[in-house]
């Protein structure tokens, strides 16, 4: 069906729904959003409740199976929705908040992960919205039946894989990390485990043998190996081939020798999606990292360096489990 007539139909359906007193003509797709998980105030939001929250208009571009997409979405901030629901953390530990991820699920079971650090304005500052409308030819109309009534946006992603349509649930979870710190102190190797083809441990010589990349953060130039290259190109990432875009529901946990943890979504660093360069750095301004260990995770685009895990000891690749843990 033509996109315009589709939208017109949705408009009519909404109008009829309103007249019927929200009875029989409710759209078959999810007309509410379950916001839950590790929150003080989990809640179910009707589309009307979401659209009465502070609104942002956002122009996005991404590619999909239907070609190049450009949309002007109207929605409410995903971060503010979660933050306003009371993000429950273990004490005031920054590491605890950065060891979290947000799972977006569509009515069809399609899933995508954002790391909590990614959408936190103080860290990744990626401004995902829960969109409920779109500006088409200068008019604001509800999202159509194929992508709405709600859709999460992933501004900056090259492909549309994290733009979960028919959004039904947002869940905040602690990472499923299994690895513990090694008691602190200077790290001497980085162990890669989890959903990889070949679990491997990298020492300094192994990292230095790989193609190097440098990035300057706050005036310091870090040199190391691209986290994506290390995973995708070296250990391999084990992805469930039976699930559409299974890697969009996967993430990486970096753990320091002291047990400090930070989550990065695979979609965040995948060159086809977020394309963010994260580095497993082993030198700064040409010198060893010293007290920061043999290696340190560096996430250059972040506002604060909370995800730059020093004394990096472990990297896990994890798939978000389907059922809540
Ligand atoms: N619920 C749901 N959302 C989804 C998908 C899906 O299968 N189910 N596919 C994703 C993929 S792979 C892409 S590329 C885009 C396609 O967006 P478009 O239909 O607006 O082009 O939606 C994403 N959102
Ligand atoms: Mo896609």
XYZ file of C-alpha atoms and ligand atoms in Angstrom:
350
model
C 0.000 0.000 0.000
C 1.188 3.525 -0.670
C 2.800 5.058 2.420
C 0.446 8.028 2.364
C -2.764 6.023 2.185
C -1.371 3.732 4.867
C -0.915 6.761 7.131
C -4.364 8.041 6.271
C -5.811 4.672 7.263
C -3.982 4.809 10.579
C -5.305 8.312 11.156
C -8.838 7.106 10.458
C -8.318 4.088 12.695
C -7.132 6.367 15.507
C -10.137 8.638 15.008
C -12.552 5.707 14.997
C -10.805 4.260 18.011
C -11.297 7.553 19.848
C -14.998 7.724 18.902
C -15.529 4.128 19.985
C -14.160 5.053 23.417
C -11.014 2.990 22.943
C -13.085 -0.131 22.427
C -13.356 -2.481 19.509
C -11.260 -0.723 16.889
C -7.955 -0.675 18.739
C -5.058 -1.200 16.316
C -3.722 -4.746 16.367
C -0.169 -3.521 16.909
C 1.055 -2.572 20.364
C -0.641 0.718 21.368
C 1.269 0.921 24.625
C 4.817 0.576 25.797
C 5.951 -1.542 28.710
C 8.924 0.150 30.386
C 10.437 -2.208 32.910
C 13.417 -4.028 34.300
C 15.783 -2.556 36.882
C 13.693 0.574 37.451
C 12.041 1.947 40.602
C 8.852 2.769 38.700
C 8.213 0.310 35.881
C 5.088 1.355 33.968
C 2.956 0.811 30.929
C 2.559 3.953 28.825
C -0.261 4.579 26.364
C 0.802 6.353 23.177
C -1.105 9.432 24.423
C 0.926 9.452 27.647
C 4.165 9.325 25.675
C 3.031 12.121 23.378
C 2.230 14.351 26.358
C 5.850 14.136 27.527
C 8.476 16.662 26.309
C 8.774 16.136 22.548
C 11.782 16.218 20.257
C 11.732 16.399 16.478
C 14.622 14.475 14.954
C 15.765 14.111 11.354
C 17.366 10.715 10.719
C 18.844 8.913 7.738
C 19.504 5.195 7.469
C 19.486 2.452 4.889
C 17.144 -0.513 4.956
C 15.954 -3.302 2.692
C 13.671 -0.693 1.097
C 16.573 1.624 0.251
C 17.708 4.974 1.681
C 15.382 6.215 4.425
C 14.973 9.799 5.629
C 12.504 10.516 8.381
C 11.593 13.414 10.616
C 10.430 11.607 13.704
C 8.666 13.159 16.672
C 9.108 11.418 19.991
C 10.203 11.565 23.571
C 13.715 10.941 24.868
C 14.458 7.301 25.680
C 17.048 8.377 28.237
C 14.626 10.717 30.013
C 11.932 8.072 30.020
C 14.285 5.660 31.789
C 15.916 8.250 34.015
C 12.482 9.472 35.107
C 11.502 5.886 35.936
C 14.275 5.676 38.547
C 17.345 3.859 37.295
C 18.121 1.543 40.183
C 21.836 1.118 40.692
C 23.901 -0.688 43.264
C 24.823 2.249 45.482
C 26.251 5.259 43.701
C 28.744 3.253 41.696
C 29.266 4.675 38.225
C 30.445 1.272 37.100
C 27.098 -0.202 38.070
C 25.192 2.240 35.855
C 27.580 1.646 32.957
C 27.181 -2.133 33.361
C 23.598 -1.831 32.064
C 21.846 -2.060 28.754
C 18.475 -1.195 27.318
C 16.632 -3.883 25.397
C 14.029 -2.690 22.888
C 11.546 -5.334 21.734
C 9.006 -5.125 18.915
C 5.557 -6.725 18.883
C 7.046 -9.292 16.447
C 9.807 -10.212 18.906
C 12.516 -8.286 17.010
C 15.103 -6.956 19.472
C 17.883 -4.384 19.670
C 20.264 -3.362 22.441
C 21.511 0.093 23.384
C 24.022 0.315 26.180
C 22.882 2.574 29.017
C 26.181 4.477 28.734
C 25.516 4.975 25.033
C 22.266 6.900 25.604
C 23.376 8.662 28.810
C 23.996 12.358 27.937
C 27.065 12.332 30.211
C 28.691 9.485 28.233
C 27.669 8.367 24.725
C 24.944 11.024 24.413
C 23.192 9.090 21.634
C 19.755 10.682 21.501
C 17.384 7.799 20.855
C 13.710 8.664 20.898
C 10.580 6.684 21.452
C 8.900 8.081 18.337
C 5.119 8.162 17.900
C 4.742 10.524 14.952
C 6.469 11.673 11.833
C 6.468 14.927 9.876
C 5.290 14.156 6.331
C 4.851 17.010 3.858
C 4.831 19.506 6.722
C 2.147 17.697 8.704
C 2.705 15.652 11.836
C 1.011 12.275 11.530
C 1.018 9.191 13.758
C 3.437 6.443 12.704
C 2.014 3.961 10.198
C 0.931 0.388 10.822
C 4.230 -1.050 9.603
C 6.571 0.950 11.838
C 4.276 2.316 14.569
C 2.464 3.251 16.602
C 5.826 3.446 18.404
C 9.378 3.120 17.150
C 12.739 3.567 18.823
C 15.269 5.626 16.864
C 19.020 5.139 16.629
C 20.241 8.482 15.234
C 23.680 8.086 13.725
C 23.288 4.402 12.844
C 24.012 3.792 9.161
C 21.560 0.915 8.808
C 18.092 0.717 10.323
C 18.605 -2.470 12.355
C 18.169 -0.766 15.737
C 15.105 1.241 14.729
C 12.753 -1.262 16.351
C 9.294 -0.835 14.814
C 6.033 -1.727 16.516
C 7.935 -1.104 19.741
C 6.254 -2.967 22.611
C 8.827 -3.035 25.391
C 11.819 -1.220 26.803
C 13.700 -3.063 29.498
C 16.656 -1.911 31.525
C 18.918 -4.813 32.459
C 22.196 -5.362 34.248
C 24.675 -7.005 31.902
C 24.863 -10.781 32.054
C 28.655 -10.534 32.576
C 30.143 -13.631 34.208
C 33.742 -12.469 34.562
C 35.108 -11.153 37.841
C 37.939 -8.723 38.412
C 41.339 -10.190 39.143
C 41.850 -8.297 42.395
C 43.015 -5.010 40.930
C 46.406 -3.736 39.924
C 48.125 -3.497 36.586
C 46.569 -5.793 33.970
C 48.918 -7.947 31.909
C 46.549 -9.576 29.406
C 43.045 -9.229 27.999
C 40.923 -12.400 27.892
C 38.150 -12.483 25.295
C 35.299 -14.885 26.026
C 31.592 -15.469 25.543
C 29.845 -15.623 22.174
C 33.039 -15.775 20.113
C 34.279 -18.469 17.734
C 37.719 -18.574 19.340
C 38.173 -17.444 22.967
C 41.636 -15.862 23.079
C 43.913 -14.036 25.480
C 45.855 -11.087 24.127
C 49.108 -9.957 25.703
C 50.924 -6.788 24.713
C 52.864 -8.494 21.905
C 49.641 -9.943 20.449
C 47.950 -6.524 20.454
C 51.000 -4.842 18.929
C 51.040 -7.426 16.133
C 47.590 -6.252 14.974
C 46.826 -3.189 12.800
C 47.051 -0.113 15.038
C 44.805 2.929 15.217
C 45.271 6.197 17.126
C 42.650 8.540 18.540
C 43.068 11.729 20.558
C 40.869 12.155 23.631
C 41.173 15.220 25.885
C 44.571 16.024 24.401
C 46.024 12.530 24.871
C 46.646 10.325 21.861
C 45.872 6.675 22.471
C 47.120 3.930 20.181
C 45.694 0.443 20.076
C 43.516 -2.026 18.257
C 39.957 -1.428 17.128
C 37.604 -3.369 19.419
C 35.476 -4.269 16.383
C 38.501 -5.617 14.466
C 39.670 -7.566 17.495
C 36.266 -9.232 17.805
C 34.863 -9.428 14.303
C 38.212 -9.993 12.583
C 40.137 -12.084 15.125
C 38.103 -14.016 17.698
C 34.983 -14.002 15.536
C 31.533 -13.187 16.902
C 29.090 -16.062 17.284
C 25.715 -14.919 16.017
C 22.523 -17.004 15.960
C 21.852 -17.349 12.206
C 18.194 -18.272 12.798
C 17.343 -14.862 14.277
C 17.033 -11.747 12.099
C 19.915 -9.401 12.936
C 20.746 -11.356 16.110
C 23.875 -9.222 16.612
C 21.677 -6.174 17.263
C 20.654 -7.856 20.543
C 24.270 -8.497 21.550
C 26.748 -6.454 23.516
C 30.303 -6.347 24.863
C 31.308 -6.045 28.518
C 34.763 -4.700 29.298
C 36.005 -5.581 32.801
C 38.985 -4.047 34.581
C 41.285 -5.925 36.943
C 39.380 -4.219 39.806
C 36.026 -5.503 38.506
C 34.922 -2.157 37.036
C 32.637 -2.813 34.057
C 31.282 -0.991 31.035
C 28.864 -2.176 28.351
C 29.124 -1.348 24.659
C 26.378 -2.557 22.314
C 27.624 -4.521 19.313
C 25.403 -2.280 17.189
C 27.284 0.695 18.592
C 30.669 -0.407 17.183
C 29.542 -2.383 14.123
C 30.703 -0.325 11.087
C 27.341 -1.066 9.408
C 25.387 0.430 12.331
C 26.729 2.842 14.989
C 30.240 2.704 13.513
C 31.776 4.039 16.732
C 35.497 3.439 17.058
C 36.318 1.879 20.429
C 39.977 1.118 21.039
C 41.785 -1.493 23.062
C 44.635 0.932 23.635
C 48.107 -0.052 24.805
C 49.917 3.270 24.617
C 49.276 6.945 25.263
C 51.349 9.683 23.605
C 53.761 6.957 22.502
C 54.419 5.669 26.028
C 53.041 2.611 27.887
C 49.873 3.133 29.940
C 51.730 2.476 33.209
C 49.333 2.434 36.164
C 46.412 2.183 33.722
C 47.635 -1.299 32.819
C 48.815 -3.097 29.755
C 45.621 -2.062 27.990
C 42.739 0.333 28.437
C 39.433 0.556 26.636
C 39.065 3.971 25.012
C 35.688 5.197 23.740
C 36.632 8.422 21.919
C 33.207 9.950 21.235
C 32.033 9.809 24.856
C 31.569 13.032 26.851
C 33.051 11.619 30.065
C 35.562 8.780 30.088
C 33.526 6.435 32.304
C 33.584 3.660 29.746
C 37.338 3.883 29.244
C 38.052 0.878 31.465
C 41.624 1.010 32.753
C 43.601 -2.141 33.488
C 41.436 -3.939 30.982
C 41.459 -7.613 31.909
C 38.484 -9.116 30.092
C 36.157 -8.621 27.164
C 32.976 -10.668 26.956
C 30.621 -10.864 23.999
C 27.100 -11.608 25.195
C 23.689 -12.138 23.651
C 20.830 -10.638 25.609
C 18.724 -13.603 26.776
C 15.188 -13.694 25.453
C 13.518 -14.181 28.822
C 14.217 -11.672 31.581
C 16.932 -13.108 33.845
N 9.802 -4.760 14.970
C 10.733 -4.764 14.001
N 11.469 -3.656 13.823
C 12.432 -3.636 12.870
C 12.689 -4.754 12.067
C 11.883 -5.915 12.275
O 12.020 -6.956 11.604
N 10.929 -5.878 13.255
N 13.701 -4.681 11.107
C 14.754 -3.684 11.327
C 15.587 -3.519 10.162
S 16.646 -4.786 9.837
C 15.586 -2.370 9.410
S 16.735 -2.095 8.181
C 14.566 -1.347 9.603
C 13.755 -1.154 8.333
O 13.080 0.033 8.455
P 12.045 0.580 7.347
O 10.974 -0.468 7.245
O 11.577 1.854 7.906
O 12.820 0.733 6.096
O 13.663 -1.646 10.671
C 14.208 -2.342 11.765
N 13.170 -2.487 12.720
Mo 17.805 -4.277 7.893
